[in-house]
Amino acid sequence: MAKHFRRNYRRPVRQEDKHRINDRIRVPEVRLVGENVEQGVYPLDKAKAIAAEQGLDLIEIVPNSKPPVCRVLDYSKFKYEQKKKQKELKAKQQKTVIKEIRFGPNTDDHDFNFKLKHAENFLKEGSKVKAFVHFHGRQIVFKEKGYELLFNFLEKLEDLGKAEAPPKLEGKRLTVILAPKSTKN
């Protein structure tokens, strides 16, 4: 029986493999940085000896520079700090949510007011609102009604939100996006 090999198999890069440490570093000399270390360019063997002397690891932080920058630090502590930084960055990111509200060119007052209430709630919770009038078939001849509808919509919501751009016709859709006004006390 013949063995079957996967030709283009690459081992997935694990989180631990992102930084080379100790014996995985394969350059003749490195720039050493870190606490309790005199910063400068050292031969690799001397840098490893300095790290071993302190009971710490030699971690390659910037592999693309000449010579690569290495740091003397406990590797598990280094990984913990990296994860912590990533978590902080993720927490600081704001996710913008866009809620859609759809109208027809012949939307009557009751439906308009109903959708207006929903838009008010969306803007109060901090979401953007994308309002659009969708024209079916030959309704496109009533685009003035669509513009009228959206301008009325914008006018009623001007204290809660602000249009990012004037209404724009794209194909059979007349679209406008409202961003909530920031409420700073």
Short mmCIF file of C-alpha atoms in Angstrom, two decimals:
data_model
loop_
_atom_site.label_atom_id
_atom_site.label_comp_id
_atom_site.label_asym_id
_atom_site.label_seq_id
_atom_site.Cartn_x
_atom_site.Cartn_y
_atom_site.Cartn_z
CA MET A 1 0.00 0.00 0.00
CA ALA A 2 1.24 3.45 -0.91
CA LYS A 3 1.24 6.22 1.66
CA HIS A 4 -0.78 9.30 0.82
CA PHE A 5 0.84 12.59 1.68
CA ARG A 6 -0.73 15.98 1.60
CA ARG A 7 1.63 17.94 -0.60
CA ASN A 8 0.80 21.49 0.39
CA TYR A 9 0.25 20.89 4.07
CA ARG A 10 1.46 23.70 6.30
CA ARG A 11 1.29 23.44 10.02
CA PRO A 12 -1.01 26.20 11.31
CA VAL A 13 0.84 29.03 13.05
CA ARG A 14 0.03 28.83 16.71
CA GLN A 15 0.09 31.80 19.05
CA GLU A 16 3.27 30.48 20.67
CA ASP A 17 5.10 30.38 17.32
CA LYS A 18 4.76 34.10 16.61
CA HIS A 19 7.91 34.99 18.59
CA ARG A 20 11.14 33.04 18.49
CA ILE A 21 12.68 32.37 21.87
CA ASN A 22 16.06 31.12 23.12
CA ASP A 23 17.34 28.36 20.79
CA ARG A 24 14.89 29.17 17.98
CA ILE A 25 16.69 32.48 17.28
CA ARG A 26 19.06 31.90 14.34
CA VAL A 27 21.00 35.14 13.81
CA PRO A 28 24.63 35.90 14.69
CA GLU A 29 23.92 39.01 16.75
CA VAL A 30 20.94 40.72 18.38
CA ARG A 31 20.04 44.10 19.86
CA LEU A 32 19.21 43.48 23.52
CA VAL A 33 16.62 45.49 25.44
CA GLY A 34 14.84 44.91 28.73
CA GLU A 35 15.00 45.55 32.43
CA ASN A 36 18.22 44.80 34.35
CA VAL A 37 20.11 44.54 31.05
CA GLU A 38 22.61 46.90 29.50
CA GLN A 39 21.11 47.73 26.14
CA GLY A 40 23.21 47.22 23.03
CA VAL A 41 24.18 44.82 20.25
CA TYR A 42 25.48 41.45 21.51
CA PRO A 43 26.52 38.17 19.89
CA LEU A 44 23.69 35.64 20.20
CA ASP A 45 25.60 33.34 22.62
CA LYS A 46 26.32 36.22 25.01
CA ALA A 47 22.67 37.38 24.89
CA LYS A 48 21.48 33.84 25.69
CA ALA A 49 23.97 33.66 28.57
CA ILE A 50 22.70 36.99 29.99
CA ALA A 51 19.12 35.72 29.85
CA ALA A 52 20.04 32.35 31.41
CA GLU A 53 21.99 34.13 34.16
CA GLN A 54 18.79 35.91 35.23
CA GLY A 55 16.64 32.78 34.80
CA LEU A 56 14.65 34.43 32.01
CA ASP A 57 14.05 33.87 28.29
CA LEU A 58 15.49 35.67 25.29
CA ILE A 59 12.49 36.69 23.15
CA GLU A 60 12.80 38.01 19.60
CA ILE A 61 10.39 40.97 19.47
CA VAL A 62 11.23 42.72 16.19
CA PRO A 63 12.58 40.06 13.82
CA ASN A 64 12.71 42.27 10.69
CA SER A 65 15.16 44.89 11.97
CA LYS A 66 18.93 44.68 11.52
CA PRO A 67 19.99 43.25 13.96
CA PRO A 68 16.74 41.74 15.36
CA VAL A 69 15.55 43.23 18.65
CA CYS A 70 15.39 40.76 21.55
CA ARG A 71 14.13 41.21 25.06
CA VAL A 72 15.09 39.45 28.28
CA LEU A 73 11.83 38.49 29.98
CA ASP A 74 9.87 35.52 31.26
CA TYR A 75 8.07 34.17 28.16
CA SER A 76 4.84 33.22 29.92
CA LYS A 77 4.65 36.73 31.43
CA PHE A 78 5.30 38.19 27.96
CA LYS A 79 2.44 36.14 26.43
CA TYR A 80 0.12 37.21 29.26
CA GLU A 81 0.93 40.89 28.65
CA GLN A 82 0.34 40.49 24.90
CA LYS A 83 -3.09 38.91 25.50
CA LYS A 84 -3.96 41.66 27.97
CA LYS A 85 -3.04 44.37 25.42
CA GLN A 86 -5.13 42.66 22.74
CA LYS A 87 -8.12 42.49 25.10
CA GLU A 88 -7.81 46.19 25.95
CA LEU A 89 -7.65 47.16 22.27
CA LYS A 90 -10.69 45.02 21.52
CA ALA A 91 -12.64 46.59 24.39
CA LYS A 92 -11.86 50.12 23.15
CA GLN A 93 -13.21 49.44 19.66
CA GLN A 94 -16.68 50.76 18.96
CA LYS A 95 -19.00 48.67 16.88
CA THR A 96 -21.33 50.71 14.71
CA VAL A 97 -24.72 49.13 14.17
CA ILE A 98 -26.82 50.17 11.20
CA LYS A 99 -30.56 49.57 11.42
CA GLU A 100 -32.62 49.71 8.25
CA ILE A 101 -36.06 51.21 7.78
CA ARG A 102 -37.83 50.62 4.50
CA PHE A 103 -40.52 52.77 2.92
CA GLY A 104 -42.51 52.58 -0.28
CA PRO A 105 -43.21 55.75 -2.28
CA ASN A 106 -46.89 55.58 -1.24
CA THR A 107 -46.35 54.98 2.51
CA ASP A 108 -49.28 56.47 4.41
CA ASP A 109 -49.09 58.59 7.59
CA HIS A 110 -49.75 55.79 10.10
CA ASP A 111 -46.97 53.56 8.72
CA PHE A 112 -44.68 56.57 8.46
CA ASN A 113 -45.24 57.49 12.14
CA PHE A 114 -44.80 53.85 13.22
CA LYS A 115 -41.44 53.63 11.44
CA LEU A 116 -40.48 57.06 12.75
CA LYS A 117 -40.90 55.79 16.36
CA HIS A 118 -38.62 52.84 15.58
CA ALA A 119 -36.02 55.18 14.09
CA GLU A 120 -36.18 57.39 17.21
CA ASN A 121 -35.52 54.36 19.43
CA PHE A 122 -32.61 53.22 17.25
CA LEU A 123 -30.99 56.67 17.36
CA LYS A 124 -31.48 56.92 21.15
CA GLU A 125 -29.67 53.62 21.65
CA GLY A 126 -26.76 54.91 19.54
CA SER A 127 -27.31 52.99 16.30
CA LYS A 128 -27.15 54.51 12.85
CA VAL A 129 -30.35 54.40 10.80
CA LYS A 130 -30.42 53.70 7.08
CA ALA A 131 -33.80 54.80 5.70
CA PHE A 132 -34.67 53.98 2.13
CA VAL A 133 -37.57 54.21 -0.26
CA HIS A 134 -37.75 51.20 -2.57
CA PHE A 135 -39.44 51.70 -5.92
CA HIS A 136 -41.09 48.65 -7.55
CA GLY A 137 -41.55 48.51 -11.32
CA ARG A 138 -42.84 51.79 -12.70
CA GLN A 139 -43.06 53.48 -9.28
CA ILE A 140 -39.71 55.11 -10.11
CA VAL A 141 -41.72 57.88 -11.84
CA PHE A 142 -42.78 58.96 -8.31
CA LYS A 143 -39.24 59.68 -7.11
CA GLU A 144 -40.34 63.18 -6.00
CA LYS A 145 -42.66 61.45 -3.52
CA GLY A 146 -39.68 59.46 -2.26
CA TYR A 147 -37.57 62.57 -1.77
CA GLU A 148 -40.48 64.28 -0.04
CA LEU A 149 -40.91 61.29 2.28
CA LEU A 150 -37.21 61.16 3.24
CA PHE A 151 -36.90 64.92 3.75
CA ASN A 152 -39.96 64.77 6.03
CA PHE A 153 -38.32 61.84 7.87
CA LEU A 154 -35.07 63.80 8.31
CA GLU A 155 -36.93 66.89 9.48
CA LYS A 156 -38.81 64.97 12.20
CA LEU A 157 -35.57 63.35 13.45
CA GLU A 158 -33.24 66.37 13.28
CA ASP A 159 -33.04 66.74 17.09
CA LEU A 160 -31.94 63.08 17.52
CA GLY A 161 -29.83 62.44 14.43
CA LYS A 162 -28.06 64.07 11.56
CA ALA A 163 -27.95 62.92 7.93
CA GLU A 164 -24.44 61.89 6.86
CA ALA A 165 -25.25 62.90 3.27
CA PRO A 166 -28.34 64.06 1.36
CA PRO A 167 -30.70 61.36 0.03
CA LYS A 168 -29.13 59.53 -2.90
CA LEU A 169 -30.81 57.48 -5.64
CA GLU A 170 -29.04 54.17 -6.31
CA GLY A 171 -30.88 52.08 -8.87
CA LYS A 172 -34.42 51.66 -7.54
CA ARG A 173 -33.55 52.75 -3.98
CA LEU A 174 -33.47 56.25 -2.57
CA THR A 175 -31.22 56.06 0.49
CA VAL A 176 -30.18 58.26 3.41
CA ILE A 177 -28.12 57.38 6.51
CA LEU A 178 -28.68 59.12 9.85
CA ALA A 179 -26.02 59.13 12.56
CA PRO A 180 -27.06 59.76 16.17
CA LYS A 181 -26.11 63.11 17.61
CA SER A 182 -23.64 62.74 20.47
CA THR A 183 -25.19 63.45 23.84
CA LYS A 184 -22.47 64.99 25.98
CA ASN A 185 -23.59 66.30 29.36
#
